């Protein structure tokens, strides 16, 4: 097997602030409803309105309507949205890379996340590289995470995952605040938590010389979506995190901020609202973070465990290399082993697109 490798270390090669980045702009969107049905457009768009504090995130765990996300959805919903966009504009959606935001996040944080691994599948079609998550790997990771032994007194992994969705439910409205009846705002605490519904933004962005189209979930909008398509959208990302008591907690939180930043930076989400919770899952305070100020906050005023410029320069160099590595027919694996400082790329199928491209998409592009 012929393996090409890209070294993540030494990360000092990626220092400096010389990479051009294009401000992400939304070009399309789609929604999943409470039954996980796909719809083009913004039916699942939600509005932020602060929750009442203190908030108990445990309430309703027994009635949680949890999505089974073990099935392989490939890039289907993203490609379906791109087909609709191309039909509407009459133009091909040109890009060097089309993928989910989650894949780009893994690449962006790689310089400061040597511990974790990832696996993706990729194929080249009409001069665009399409990248999906390797679903078997994702499911294995999930099982491993669930089986992790938790220290005594700590909440289970399942309960902690519920806390995150519960927090979202407490913070969201189906309409802007103004037309929302007061009873609806006040009944959010009793609302059944369902994590099937999603609003996904499809954005065009760029890192270095690579033009990227990514799709990813956004939690809410601060006010309303602007009327003019070119105006930035005031998206809000909602997160929960453990209250910080010690230096060690602070270090853990800063590492988490890397993920918050990367995820939000990629879609152009300007604000992150963190609900700080205690060990029992009670939120007592919120903090509003500006995405763009996080790298400086960590580097200058924190413990400096990551550097946003290094992430961006690394991603630019890696993606350029990837575009030269994945060429011709077939499908490839992009893999980083746990604790490894290299990303490996190798061919897994000599011909075809695997299941990365939906039949509908290749048929549409071939007409
Ligand atoms: P928190 O981020 O507040 O923990 P996201 O913020 O990425 O949209 O995810 C929303 C919530 O989904 C998370 O809330 C968490 O509850 C759950 N979640 C996301 N990724 C997860 C994972 N890998 N394992 C367990 N829960 C996860
Ligand atoms: Mg969130």
Coordinates of C-alpha atoms and ligand atoms in Angstrom, one line a residue:
X1 CA 0.0 0.0 0.0
X2 CA 1.3 3.4 -0.9
X3 CA 0.9 5.8 2.0
X4 CA 1.5 9.5 1.7
X5 CA 2.1 11.3 5.0
X6 CA 1.9 14.9 6.1
X7 CA 3.7 15.9 9.3
X8 CA 1.9 17.9 11.9
X9 CA 5.0 18.6 13.9
X10 CA 7.0 20.6 14.4
X11 CA 4.1 23.1 14.6
X12 CA 6.6 26.0 14.6
X13 CA 6.7 25.7 10.8
X14 CA 3.2 27.0 10.8
X15 CA 3.8 30.1 13.0
X16 CA 2.9 33.6 11.8
X17 CA -0.2 35.3 10.5
X18 CA 0.3 35.1 6.7
X19 CA -2.5 32.9 5.5
X20 CA -5.4 34.6 3.8
X21 CA -8.8 33.5 4.9
X22 CA -12.1 34.3 3.3
X23 CA -15.0 35.3 5.5
X24 CA -17.5 32.5 5.4
X25 CA -20.7 33.3 3.6
X26 CA -23.9 31.3 3.7
X27 CA -24.9 30.2 0.2
X28 CA -27.7 27.8 1.2
X29 CA -29.2 26.1 4.1
X30 CA -31.3 23.0 5.0
X31 CA -33.2 21.7 8.0
X32 CA -34.0 18.5 9.7
X33 CA -37.3 18.5 11.6
X34 CA -38.2 16.7 14.9
X35 CA -38.7 13.4 12.9
X36 CA -35.3 13.8 11.2
X37 CA -37.0 14.6 7.9
X38 CA -34.9 16.7 5.5
X39 CA -36.2 20.0 4.2
X40 CA -34.5 22.6 2.0
X41 CA -34.6 26.0 3.7
X42 CA -34.7 27.4 7.3
X43 CA -37.7 25.7 9.0
X44 CA -35.5 24.6 11.9
X45 CA -33.9 28.0 12.4
X46 CA -34.0 28.9 16.1
X47 CA -33.7 32.2 18.0
X48 CA -31.6 32.8 21.1
X49 CA -33.2 34.0 24.3
X50 CA -31.4 33.6 27.6
X51 CA -32.6 30.8 29.9
X52 CA -33.8 31.4 33.5
X53 CA -31.0 30.7 36.0
X54 CA -30.2 28.6 37.8
X55 CA -31.1 26.0 35.3
X56 CA -31.3 22.3 36.1
X57 CA -30.1 20.3 33.1
X58 CA -31.2 16.9 34.5
X59 CA -34.9 17.6 34.2
X60 CA -36.6 15.4 31.6
X61 CA -33.7 13.0 31.0
X62 CA -36.2 10.1 31.1
X63 CA -38.3 11.6 28.3
X64 CA -35.3 12.5 26.0
X65 CA -36.1 11.8 22.4
X66 CA -32.7 10.8 21.2
X67 CA -31.6 10.6 17.6
X68 CA -30.0 7.4 16.5
X69 CA -27.1 8.8 14.4
X70 CA -25.3 5.5 13.8
X71 CA -26.5 5.2 10.1
X72 CA -24.1 6.4 7.5
X73 CA -25.6 9.6 5.9
X74 CA -22.5 10.3 3.8
X75 CA -22.7 13.8 2.3
X76 CA -26.3 13.2 1.2
X77 CA -28.1 16.2 2.7
X78 CA -25.3 18.6 1.8
X79 CA -25.2 17.4 -1.8
X80 CA -29.0 17.6 -2.1
X81 CA -28.8 21.2 -1.0
X82 CA -26.0 21.9 -3.5
X83 CA -28.1 20.4 -6.3
X84 CA -31.0 22.7 -5.4
X85 CA -28.7 25.7 -5.3
X86 CA -27.2 24.9 -8.7
X87 CA -30.7 24.5 -10.1
X88 CA -31.7 27.8 -8.7
X89 CA -28.6 29.8 -9.8
X90 CA -28.0 27.9 -13.0
X91 CA -24.3 27.8 -12.0
X92 CA -22.0 25.0 -10.8
X93 CA -21.0 25.4 -7.1
X94 CA -17.3 25.6 -7.7
X95 CA -14.9 24.5 -4.8
X96 CA -11.7 22.7 -4.2
X97 CA -13.2 20.9 -1.2
X98 CA -16.8 20.1 -0.2
X99 CA -17.3 18.5 3.2
X100 CA -19.0 18.7 6.6
X101 CA -17.8 21.3 9.1
X102 CA -16.9 18.5 11.5
X103 CA -14.2 17.2 9.1
X104 CA -12.6 20.6 8.7
X105 CA -12.7 21.1 12.5
X106 CA -10.7 17.9 13.0
X107 CA -8.1 19.2 10.5
X108 CA -8.0 22.7 12.0
X109 CA -7.4 21.6 15.6
X110 CA -4.9 18.8 14.6
X111 CA -1.7 20.7 15.6
X112 CA -2.9 20.9 19.2
X113 CA -4.8 17.6 19.4
X114 CA -2.2 14.9 18.8
X115 CA -4.0 12.6 21.3
X116 CA -7.1 12.0 19.2
X117 CA -7.4 10.2 15.9
X118 CA -9.8 10.6 12.9
X119 CA -10.7 8.7 9.7
X120 CA -12.3 10.2 6.6
X121 CA -13.0 9.0 3.1
X122 CA -12.3 11.2 0.1
X123 CA -12.8 11.2 -3.7
X124 CA -12.2 13.6 -6.5
X125 CA -15.0 14.4 -8.9
X126 CA -15.0 17.2 -11.5
X127 CA -12.0 18.8 -9.8
X128 CA -13.5 19.0 -6.3
X129 CA -12.5 16.7 -3.5
X130 CA -15.4 15.4 -1.5
X131 CA -14.6 14.4 2.1
X132 CA -16.9 12.4 4.4
X133 CA -16.4 10.9 7.9
X134 CA -15.6 7.2 7.9
X135 CA -18.8 6.1 9.7
X136 CA -17.5 2.8 11.0
X137 CA -14.7 4.6 12.8
X138 CA -17.1 7.2 14.2
X139 CA -19.4 4.5 15.6
X140 CA -16.4 2.6 17.2
X141 CA -15.3 5.8 18.9
X142 CA -18.8 6.4 20.2
X143 CA -18.9 2.9 21.8
X144 CA -15.5 3.4 23.3
X145 CA -16.5 6.7 24.8
X146 CA -19.7 5.2 26.2
X147 CA -17.8 2.4 27.9
X148 CA -15.3 4.7 29.5
X149 CA -15.3 4.2 33.3
X150 CA -16.4 7.4 35.0
X151 CA -15.0 8.4 38.4
X152 CA -17.4 7.7 41.3
X153 CA -19.8 10.5 41.8
X154 CA -19.6 11.7 38.2
X155 CA -22.6 11.8 35.9
X156 CA -22.8 9.1 33.1
X157 CA -21.7 9.9 29.6
X158 CA -25.3 9.7 28.4
X159 CA -26.6 12.1 31.1
X160 CA -23.8 14.5 30.3
X161 CA -24.7 14.4 26.6
X162 CA -28.3 15.1 27.5
X163 CA -27.2 18.2 29.5
X164 CA -25.9 19.8 26.3
X165 CA -29.2 19.3 24.4
X166 CA -31.2 20.4 27.4
X167 CA -29.2 23.6 27.6
X168 CA -30.0 24.2 23.9
X169 CA -33.7 23.7 24.5
X170 CA -33.7 26.2 27.4
X171 CA -32.0 28.8 25.2
X172 CA -34.0 28.5 22.0
X173 CA -37.2 30.0 20.6
X174 CA -39.0 29.0 17.4
X175 CA -39.7 32.6 16.6
X176 CA -37.9 35.9 17.5
X177 CA -38.5 37.0 21.0
X178 CA -41.0 39.8 20.1
X179 CA -43.9 37.6 18.7
X180 CA -43.2 34.8 21.1
X181 CA -45.9 34.4 23.8
X182 CA -44.6 34.7 27.3
X183 CA -46.0 31.3 28.2
X184 CA -43.9 29.7 25.5
X185 CA -40.7 31.3 26.9
X186 CA -41.6 30.2 30.4
X187 CA -42.5 26.6 29.4
X188 CA -39.1 25.9 27.9
X189 CA -38.1 24.1 31.1
X190 CA -40.9 21.5 30.6
X191 CA -40.3 21.0 26.9
X192 CA -39.3 17.5 25.8
X193 CA -35.8 17.5 24.5
X194 CA -35.4 16.2 21.0
X195 CA -32.1 16.4 19.2
X196 CA -33.2 15.4 15.7
X197 CA -34.1 18.9 14.7
X198 CA -31.2 20.9 13.1
X199 CA -30.5 23.9 11.0
X200 CA -27.5 23.5 8.8
X201 CA -25.8 26.4 7.1
X202 CA -23.9 25.7 3.9
X203 CA -21.1 28.3 3.5
X204 CA -18.4 29.2 1.1
X205 CA -15.1 30.0 2.7
X206 CA -11.4 29.7 1.9
X207 CA -8.2 28.9 3.7
X208 CA -5.1 29.9 1.9
X209 CA -5.4 28.9 -1.8
X210 CA -8.2 26.3 -1.1
X211 CA -11.8 27.2 -1.8
X212 CA -14.1 25.3 0.5
X213 CA -17.8 24.7 0.8
X214 CA -18.8 23.3 4.1
X215 CA -22.1 22.4 5.8
X216 CA -22.6 22.5 9.5
X217 CA -25.2 22.9 12.2
X218 CA -25.7 26.2 13.8
X219 CA -27.6 26.5 17.0
X220 CA -29.3 29.8 16.8
X221 CA -29.4 33.4 15.6
X222 CA -29.0 36.3 18.0
X223 CA -31.6 38.6 16.4
X224 CA -32.9 37.6 12.9
X225 CA -31.2 36.6 9.7
X226 CA -30.4 39.8 7.8
X227 CA -32.5 40.7 4.7
X228 CA -29.4 41.3 2.5
X229 CA -27.7 38.0 1.6
X230 CA -24.2 39.5 1.8
X231 CA -24.5 40.7 5.4
X232 CA -23.0 38.6 8.1
X233 CA -25.4 36.6 10.2
X234 CA -25.3 36.9 14.0
X235 CA -25.1 33.3 14.7
X236 CA -24.8 32.0 18.2
X237 CA -23.2 28.7 19.3
X238 CA -24.4 27.2 22.6
X239 CA -22.0 25.2 24.8
X240 CA -22.0 23.9 28.3
X241 CA -18.8 23.5 30.3
X242 CA -17.8 22.5 33.8
X243 CA -17.4 25.4 36.3
X244 CA -13.7 26.3 36.7
X245 CA -12.2 25.9 40.2
X246 CA -8.6 25.0 39.8
X247 CA -5.6 25.5 37.4
X248 CA -6.3 22.1 36.1
X249 CA -9.9 23.0 35.3
X250 CA -8.7 26.1 33.5
X251 CA -6.3 24.1 31.4
X252 CA -9.1 21.7 30.4
X253 CA -11.4 24.6 29.6
X254 CA -8.7 26.3 27.4
X255 CA -8.3 23.0 25.5
X256 CA -12.1 23.0 25.0
X257 CA -12.0 26.6 23.7
X258 CA -9.8 25.4 20.8
X259 CA -12.7 23.2 19.6
X260 CA -15.3 25.9 20.3
X261 CA -13.2 28.4 18.3
X262 CA -12.4 26.1 15.3
X263 CA -16.0 24.9 15.0
X264 CA -17.4 28.5 15.1
X265 CA -14.6 30.1 13.1
X266 CA -15.3 27.8 10.1
X267 CA -18.9 28.7 9.7
X268 CA -18.5 32.4 10.7
X269 CA -20.3 32.1 14.0
X270 CA -19.3 35.3 15.9
X271 CA -20.6 34.5 19.3
X272 CA -20.4 31.5 21.7
X273 CA -22.5 31.4 24.8
X274 CA -21.2 29.1 27.5
X275 CA -23.4 27.9 30.3
X276 CA -21.2 27.0 33.2
X277 CA -22.5 23.9 35.1
X278 CA -21.6 22.3 38.4
X279 CA -20.9 18.5 38.8
X280 CA -24.7 18.0 39.3
X281 CA -25.6 19.7 36.1
X282 CA -26.9 23.0 37.4
X283 CA -26.1 26.1 35.3
X284 CA -25.6 29.2 37.5
X285 CA -24.0 31.6 35.0
X286 CA -23.5 32.3 31.4
X287 CA -20.6 33.8 29.6
X288 CA -20.6 35.3 26.1
X289 CA -17.4 34.8 24.1
X290 CA -16.5 36.5 20.9
X291 CA -15.1 33.8 18.6
X292 CA -12.6 36.1 17.0
X293 CA -11.1 37.1 20.3
X294 CA -10.5 33.6 21.6
X295 CA -7.1 33.0 20.1
X296 CA -5.7 36.1 21.7
X297 CA -7.5 35.4 25.0
X298 CA -5.8 32.0 25.2
X299 CA -2.4 33.1 23.9
X300 CA -1.9 36.3 25.8
X301 CA -4.0 36.0 28.9
X302 CA -4.4 32.2 29.3
X303 CA -2.0 29.3 29.5
X304 CA -1.3 29.5 25.8
X305 CA -2.1 25.8 25.0
X306 CA -3.0 26.5 21.4
X307 CA -2.4 29.1 18.7
X308 CA -5.1 30.0 16.1
X309 CA -2.6 31.2 13.5
X310 CA -0.8 27.9 13.7
X311 CA -4.1 26.1 13.1
X312 CA -4.9 28.2 10.1
X313 CA -1.5 28.0 8.5
X314 CA -1.3 24.3 9.1
X315 CA -4.8 23.8 7.5
X316 CA -3.8 25.9 4.5
X317 CA -0.6 23.8 4.0
X318 CA -2.3 20.5 4.6
X319 CA -5.2 21.2 2.3
X320 CA -2.9 22.3 -0.5
X321 CA -0.9 19.1 -0.1
X322 CA -4.1 17.0 0.0
X323 CA -5.3 18.5 -3.3
X324 CA -2.0 17.3 -4.9
X325 CA -2.2 13.9 -3.2
X326 CA -5.8 13.0 -4.1
X327 CA -5.9 12.9 -7.9
X328 CA -7.3 10.6 -10.5
X329 CA -9.9 7.9 -10.1
X330 CA -10.8 6.1 -6.8
X331 CA -11.4 6.7 -3.1
X332 CA -8.9 7.5 -0.4
X333 CA -8.7 7.3 3.3
X334 CA -7.4 10.3 5.3
X335 CA -6.4 9.0 8.7
X336 CA -4.7 10.2 11.9
X337 CA -4.0 7.5 14.5
X338 CA -4.4 8.4 18.1
X339 CA -1.2 10.0 19.6
X340 CA 0.3 10.2 16.1
X341 CA 1.8 13.5 14.8
X342 CA 1.2 12.5 11.1
X343 CA -1.8 12.5 8.8
X344 CA -1.8 9.5 6.4
X345 CA -3.5 9.4 3.0
X346 CA -3.9 6.2 1.0
X347 CA -6.1 4.8 -1.7
X348 CA -8.8 2.3 -0.6
X349 CA -10.6 1.8 -3.9
X350 CA -9.0 2.0 -7.3
X351 CA -12.1 3.2 -9.0
X352 CA -15.4 5.0 -8.4
X353 CA -16.6 7.3 -5.7
X354 CA -17.4 4.7 -3.0
X355 CA -20.6 5.9 -1.4
X356 CA -19.2 9.4 -0.9
X357 CA -21.3 10.9 -3.7
X358 CA -25.0 10.2 -3.7
X359 CA -26.3 8.7 -7.0
X360 CA -28.6 11.8 -7.3
X361 CA -25.6 14.1 -7.2
X362 CA -23.4 12.3 -9.7
X363 CA -26.5 12.0 -12.0
X364 CA -27.2 15.7 -11.7
X365 CA -23.6 16.7 -12.4
X366 CA -23.4 14.4 -15.3
X367 CA -26.4 15.9 -17.2
Ligands
LIG1 P1 -22.3 20.7 24.8 O1 -21.4 21.2 23.7 O2 -22.9 21.8 25.6 O3 -21.6 19.6 25.7 P2 -22.7 21.1 19.6 O4 -22.5 22.1 20.6 O5 -21.5 20.6 19.0 O6 -23.8 21.5 18.6 O7 -23.3 19.8 20.4 C1 -24.5 20.0 21.1 C2 -24.5 18.9 22.2 O8 -24.5 17.6 21.7 C3 -23.4 19.0 23.2 O9 -23.5 19.9 24.1 C4 -23.4 17.5 23.8 O10 -24.4 17.5 24.7 C5 -23.8 16.7 22.6 N1 -22.7 16.2 21.9 C6 -22.0 16.7 20.8 N2 -21.0 15.9 20.5 C7 -20.9 14.9 21.3 C8 -20.1 13.8 21.5 N3 -19.0 13.6 20.7 N4 -20.3 13.0 22.6 C9 -21.3 13.2 23.4 N5 -22.2 14.2 23.3 C10 -22.0 15.1 22.3
LIG2 MG1 -23.8 23.7 20.5

